[in-house]
Every structure is written in C-alpha cells, then in structure tokens.
PDB file of C-alpha atoms in Angstrom:
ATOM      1  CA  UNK A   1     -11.278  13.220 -20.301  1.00  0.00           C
ATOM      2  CA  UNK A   2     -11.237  11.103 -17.057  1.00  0.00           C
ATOM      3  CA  UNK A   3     -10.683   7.275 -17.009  1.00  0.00           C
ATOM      4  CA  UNK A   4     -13.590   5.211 -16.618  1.00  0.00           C
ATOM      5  CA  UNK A   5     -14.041   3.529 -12.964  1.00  0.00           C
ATOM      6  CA  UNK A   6     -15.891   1.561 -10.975  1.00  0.00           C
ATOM      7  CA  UNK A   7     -15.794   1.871  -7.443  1.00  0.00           C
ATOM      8  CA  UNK A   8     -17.146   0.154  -4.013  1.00  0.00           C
ATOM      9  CA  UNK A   9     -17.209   0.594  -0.233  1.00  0.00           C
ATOM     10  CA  UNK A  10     -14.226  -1.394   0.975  1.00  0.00           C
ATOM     11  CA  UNK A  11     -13.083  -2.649  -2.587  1.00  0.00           C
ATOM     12  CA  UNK A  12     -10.134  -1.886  -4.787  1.00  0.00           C
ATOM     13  CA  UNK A  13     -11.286   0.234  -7.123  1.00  0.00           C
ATOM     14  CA  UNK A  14     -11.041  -0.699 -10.877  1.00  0.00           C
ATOM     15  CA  UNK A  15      -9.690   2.066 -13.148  1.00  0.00           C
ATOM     16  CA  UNK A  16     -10.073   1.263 -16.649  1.00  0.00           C
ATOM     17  CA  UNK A  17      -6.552   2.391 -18.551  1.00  0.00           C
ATOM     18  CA  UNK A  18      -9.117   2.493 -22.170  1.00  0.00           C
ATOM     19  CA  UNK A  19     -12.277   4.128 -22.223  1.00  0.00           C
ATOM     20  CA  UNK A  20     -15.062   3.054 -23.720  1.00  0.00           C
ATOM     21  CA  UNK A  21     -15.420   3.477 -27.274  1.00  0.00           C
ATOM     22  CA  UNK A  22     -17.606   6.237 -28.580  1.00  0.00           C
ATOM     23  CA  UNK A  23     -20.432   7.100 -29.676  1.00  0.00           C
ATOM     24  CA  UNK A  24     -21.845   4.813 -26.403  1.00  0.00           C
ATOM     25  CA  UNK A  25     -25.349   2.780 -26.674  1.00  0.00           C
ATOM     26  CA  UNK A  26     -28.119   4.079 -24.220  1.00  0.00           C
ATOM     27  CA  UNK A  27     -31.497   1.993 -23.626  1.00  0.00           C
ATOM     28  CA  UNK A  28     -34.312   3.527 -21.817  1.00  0.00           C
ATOM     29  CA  UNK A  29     -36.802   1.251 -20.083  1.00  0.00           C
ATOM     30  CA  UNK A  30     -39.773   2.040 -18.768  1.00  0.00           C
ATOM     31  CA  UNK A  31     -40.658  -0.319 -15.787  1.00  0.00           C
ATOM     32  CA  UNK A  32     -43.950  -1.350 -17.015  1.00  0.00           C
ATOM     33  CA  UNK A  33     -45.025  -4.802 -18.638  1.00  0.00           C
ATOM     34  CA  UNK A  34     -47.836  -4.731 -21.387  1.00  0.00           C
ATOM     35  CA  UNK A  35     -49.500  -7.676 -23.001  1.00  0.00           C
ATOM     36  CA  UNK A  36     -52.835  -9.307 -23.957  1.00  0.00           C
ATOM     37  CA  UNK A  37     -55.301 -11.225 -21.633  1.00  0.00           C
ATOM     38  CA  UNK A  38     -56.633 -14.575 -22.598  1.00  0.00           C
ATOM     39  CA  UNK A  39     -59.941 -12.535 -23.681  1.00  0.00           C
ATOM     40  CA  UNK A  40     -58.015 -10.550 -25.843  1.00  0.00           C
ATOM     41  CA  UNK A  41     -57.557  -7.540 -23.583  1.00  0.00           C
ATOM     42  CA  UNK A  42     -54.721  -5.348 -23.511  1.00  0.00           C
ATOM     43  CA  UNK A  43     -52.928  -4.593 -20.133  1.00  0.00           C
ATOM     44  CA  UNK A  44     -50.082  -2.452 -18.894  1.00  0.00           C
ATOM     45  CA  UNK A  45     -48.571  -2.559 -15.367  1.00  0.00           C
ATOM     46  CA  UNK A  46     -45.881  -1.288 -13.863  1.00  0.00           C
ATOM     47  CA  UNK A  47     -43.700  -3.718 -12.679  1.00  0.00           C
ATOM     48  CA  UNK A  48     -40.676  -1.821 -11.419  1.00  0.00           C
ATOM     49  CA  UNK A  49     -39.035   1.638 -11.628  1.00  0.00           C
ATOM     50  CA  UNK A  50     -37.818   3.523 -14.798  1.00  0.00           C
ATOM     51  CA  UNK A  51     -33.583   2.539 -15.593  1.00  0.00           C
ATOM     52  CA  UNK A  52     -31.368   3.082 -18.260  1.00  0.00           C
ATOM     53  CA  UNK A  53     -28.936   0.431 -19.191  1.00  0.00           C
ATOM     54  CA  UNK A  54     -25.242   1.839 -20.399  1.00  0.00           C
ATOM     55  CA  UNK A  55     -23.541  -0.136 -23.005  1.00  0.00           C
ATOM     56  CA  UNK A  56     -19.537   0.246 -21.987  1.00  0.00           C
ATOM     57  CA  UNK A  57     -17.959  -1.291 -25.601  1.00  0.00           C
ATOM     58  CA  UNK A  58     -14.567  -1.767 -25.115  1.00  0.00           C
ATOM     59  CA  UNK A  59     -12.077  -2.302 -27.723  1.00  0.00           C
ATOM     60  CA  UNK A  60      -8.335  -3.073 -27.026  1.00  0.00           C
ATOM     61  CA  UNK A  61      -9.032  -3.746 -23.736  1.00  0.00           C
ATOM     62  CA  UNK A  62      -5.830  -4.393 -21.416  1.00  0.00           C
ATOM     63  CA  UNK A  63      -5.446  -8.129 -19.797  1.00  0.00           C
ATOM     64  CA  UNK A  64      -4.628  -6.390 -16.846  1.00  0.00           C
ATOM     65  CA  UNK A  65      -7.836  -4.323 -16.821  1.00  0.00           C
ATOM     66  CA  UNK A  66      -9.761  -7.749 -18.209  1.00  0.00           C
ATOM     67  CA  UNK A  67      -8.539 -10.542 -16.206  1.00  0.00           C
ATOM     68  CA  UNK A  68      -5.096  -9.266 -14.422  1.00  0.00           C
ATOM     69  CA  UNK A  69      -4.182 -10.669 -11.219  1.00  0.00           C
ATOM     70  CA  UNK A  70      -7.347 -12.855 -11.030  1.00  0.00           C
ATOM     71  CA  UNK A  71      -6.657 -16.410  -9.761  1.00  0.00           C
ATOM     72  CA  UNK A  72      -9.621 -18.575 -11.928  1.00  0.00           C
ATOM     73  CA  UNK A  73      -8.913 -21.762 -10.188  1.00  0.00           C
ATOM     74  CA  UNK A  74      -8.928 -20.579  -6.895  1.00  0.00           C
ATOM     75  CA  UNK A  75     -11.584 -17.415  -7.629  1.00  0.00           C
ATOM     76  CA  UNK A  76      -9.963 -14.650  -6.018  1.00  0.00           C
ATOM     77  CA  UNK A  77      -8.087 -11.549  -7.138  1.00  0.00           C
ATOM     78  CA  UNK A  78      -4.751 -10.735  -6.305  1.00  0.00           C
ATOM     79  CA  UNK A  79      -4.645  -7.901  -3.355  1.00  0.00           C
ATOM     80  CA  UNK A  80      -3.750  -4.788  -4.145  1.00  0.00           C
ATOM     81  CA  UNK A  81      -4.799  -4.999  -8.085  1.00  0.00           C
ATOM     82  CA  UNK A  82      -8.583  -5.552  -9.640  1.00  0.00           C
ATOM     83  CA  UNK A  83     -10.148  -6.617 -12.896  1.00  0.00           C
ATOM     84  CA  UNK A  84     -12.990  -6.863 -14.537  1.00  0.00           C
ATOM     85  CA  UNK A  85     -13.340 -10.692 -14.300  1.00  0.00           C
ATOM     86  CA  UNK A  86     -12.915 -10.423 -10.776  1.00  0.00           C
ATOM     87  CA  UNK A  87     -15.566  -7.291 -10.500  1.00  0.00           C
ATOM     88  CA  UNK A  88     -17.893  -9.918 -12.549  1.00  0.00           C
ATOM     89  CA  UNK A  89     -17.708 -12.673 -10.974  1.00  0.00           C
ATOM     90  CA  UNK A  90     -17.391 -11.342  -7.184  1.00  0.00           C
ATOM     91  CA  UNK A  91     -17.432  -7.499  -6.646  1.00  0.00           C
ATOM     92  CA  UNK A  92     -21.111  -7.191  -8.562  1.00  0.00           C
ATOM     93  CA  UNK A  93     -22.546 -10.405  -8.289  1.00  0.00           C
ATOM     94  CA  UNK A  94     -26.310 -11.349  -7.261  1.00  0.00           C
ATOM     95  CA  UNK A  95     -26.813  -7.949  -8.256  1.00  0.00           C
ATOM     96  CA  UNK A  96     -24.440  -5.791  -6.147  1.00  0.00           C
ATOM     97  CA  UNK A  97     -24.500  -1.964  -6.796  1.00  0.00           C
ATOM     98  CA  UNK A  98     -21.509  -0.066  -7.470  1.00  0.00           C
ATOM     99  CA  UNK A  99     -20.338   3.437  -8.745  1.00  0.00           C
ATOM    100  CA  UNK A 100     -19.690   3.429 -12.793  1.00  0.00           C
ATOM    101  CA  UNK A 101     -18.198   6.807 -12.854  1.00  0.00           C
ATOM    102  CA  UNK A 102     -17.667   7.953 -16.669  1.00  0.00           C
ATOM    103  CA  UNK A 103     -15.116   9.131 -19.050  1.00  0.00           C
ATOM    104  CA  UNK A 104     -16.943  12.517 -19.111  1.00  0.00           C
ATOM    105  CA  UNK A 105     -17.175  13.299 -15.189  1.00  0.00           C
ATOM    106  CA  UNK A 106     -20.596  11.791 -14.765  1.00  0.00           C
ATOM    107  CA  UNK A 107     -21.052   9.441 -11.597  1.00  0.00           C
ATOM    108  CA  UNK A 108     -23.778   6.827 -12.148  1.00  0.00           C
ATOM    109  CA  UNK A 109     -25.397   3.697  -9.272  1.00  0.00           C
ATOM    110  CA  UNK A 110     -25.716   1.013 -11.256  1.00  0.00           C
ATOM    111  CA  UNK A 111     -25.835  -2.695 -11.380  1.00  0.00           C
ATOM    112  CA  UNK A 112     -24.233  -5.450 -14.030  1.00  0.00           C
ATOM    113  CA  UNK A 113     -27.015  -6.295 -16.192  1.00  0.00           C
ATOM    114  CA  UNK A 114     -25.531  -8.879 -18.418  1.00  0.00           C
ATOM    115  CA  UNK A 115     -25.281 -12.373 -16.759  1.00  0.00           C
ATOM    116  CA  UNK A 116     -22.321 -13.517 -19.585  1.00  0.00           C
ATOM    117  CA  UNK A 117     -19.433 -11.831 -20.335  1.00  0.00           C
ATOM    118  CA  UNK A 118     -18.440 -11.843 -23.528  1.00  0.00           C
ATOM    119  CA  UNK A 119     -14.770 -10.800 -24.511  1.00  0.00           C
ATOM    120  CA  UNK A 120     -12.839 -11.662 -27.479  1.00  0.00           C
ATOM    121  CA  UNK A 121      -8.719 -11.780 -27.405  1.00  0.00           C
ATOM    122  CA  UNK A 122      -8.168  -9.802 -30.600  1.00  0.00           C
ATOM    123  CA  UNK A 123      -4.389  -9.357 -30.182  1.00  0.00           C
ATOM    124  CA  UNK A 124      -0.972  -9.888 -27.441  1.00  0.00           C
ATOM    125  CA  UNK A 125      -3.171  -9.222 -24.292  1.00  0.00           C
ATOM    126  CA  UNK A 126      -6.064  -7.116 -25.356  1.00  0.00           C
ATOM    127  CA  UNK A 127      -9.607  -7.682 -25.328  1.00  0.00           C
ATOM    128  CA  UNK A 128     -12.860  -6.243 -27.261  1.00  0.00           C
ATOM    129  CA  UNK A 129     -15.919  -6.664 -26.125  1.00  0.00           C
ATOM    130  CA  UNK A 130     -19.123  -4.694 -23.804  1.00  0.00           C
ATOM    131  CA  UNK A 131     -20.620  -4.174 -20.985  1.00  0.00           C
ATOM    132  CA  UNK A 132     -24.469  -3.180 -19.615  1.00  0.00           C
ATOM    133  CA  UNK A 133     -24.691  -1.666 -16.838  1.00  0.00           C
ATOM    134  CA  UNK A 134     -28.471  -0.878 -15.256  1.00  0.00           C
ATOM    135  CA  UNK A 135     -29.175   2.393 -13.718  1.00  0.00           C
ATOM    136  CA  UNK A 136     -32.674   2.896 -11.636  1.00  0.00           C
ATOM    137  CA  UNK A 137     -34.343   6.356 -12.310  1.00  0.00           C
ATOM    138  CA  UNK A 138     -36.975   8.219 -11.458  1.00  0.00           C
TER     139      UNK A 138
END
C-alpha cells in the first residue's frame, strides 16, 4: 500500500506518513438542484457537473504531516517541508486543484471542499480528524 499524497505543479509535495483510516466515506452528487416553485411546481436543473467528494479520516495524524514547519504568524511554510495547514490555508485555497493520489494507487483531480478544518490533538503530537476532497466527473 502506497502513502497518501497530494501533489502540485511547482509545490512541495505533501506525503502523508498515515493513511487514511479505512473503510473511507464516498458521496456521490449529482450536479442538479430540485425544488418547488411558488405555484407548487416541482423543478430540477442542472446546475453543475456530476463529483464525488472523498472523506480522508485521519487518525493519529503526525504534527509534522498536520502543521510541521508552518509559520502561523507569519503564514508561510518552511522550504523544503509541507503540511497540511499550509496545503489548507495556501496550496488549495479559493479552490485550487491538486492531485490526491491514494493509498491504493488511484490518482484523483480534486479540490478541498471543506472551508474549516477540523483536527483534534488526541495525544504528544498527533492529530485525528478528516478531510473532503471534491472530484468533478462525468
């Protein structure tokens, strides 16, 4: 089994040293908006394309891979290493695509869907907590 990744044009990639915890969370979504008009009609549209989002759960979660050689007050990561704060905040921001490449060999164009991160420090330097990640299809 591979190490999970993500990966940019002209960034330091981030190699995750723990997987993602198994069995992973998959939502399909179909693009399309449905509701009722003020007569009482039903509509459906489609409002954008087809995308799965990927939920990456992590649990025990190095501070190195979390927040490592990230500089909060001055917003920058340290050259040379990455982390996932840092691929939060600046790497995938404003909805930046990137390569999530997967513990199983899979590559996957994707985008950060959450706009919080949420991690809690559950022990000496390690982290639980997830991820979404958007994928277009179709």
């Amino acid at each position: 089994m591979a190490d999970a990744a993500f990966t940019a044009d002209g960034v330091t990639p981030l190699i995750f040293s723990v997987n993602p915890s198994y069995p992973g969370r998959l939502g399909l979504g179909s693009g399309r908006v449905s509701g009722k008009t003020e007569g009482g009609e039903d509509y459906l549209y489609t409002k954008g394309k087809a995308y799965v989002l990927y939920t990456l759960r992590f649990e025990g979660l190095l501070a190195r891979d979390f927040d490592g050689g990230y500089d909060y007050a001055a917003g920058v990561q340290e050259g040379g290493s990455q982390s996932l704060v840092n691929w939060f905040v600046s790497v995938a921001a404003d909805g930046a695509e990137f390569t999530y490449s997967d513990p199983f060999g899979g590559t996957h164009q994707v985008t950060l869907a959450d706009t919080v991160l949420e991690f809690t420090l559950t022990d000496n330097g390690l982290y639980d907590g997830a991820l979404t990640l958007r994928e277009t299809v179709g």
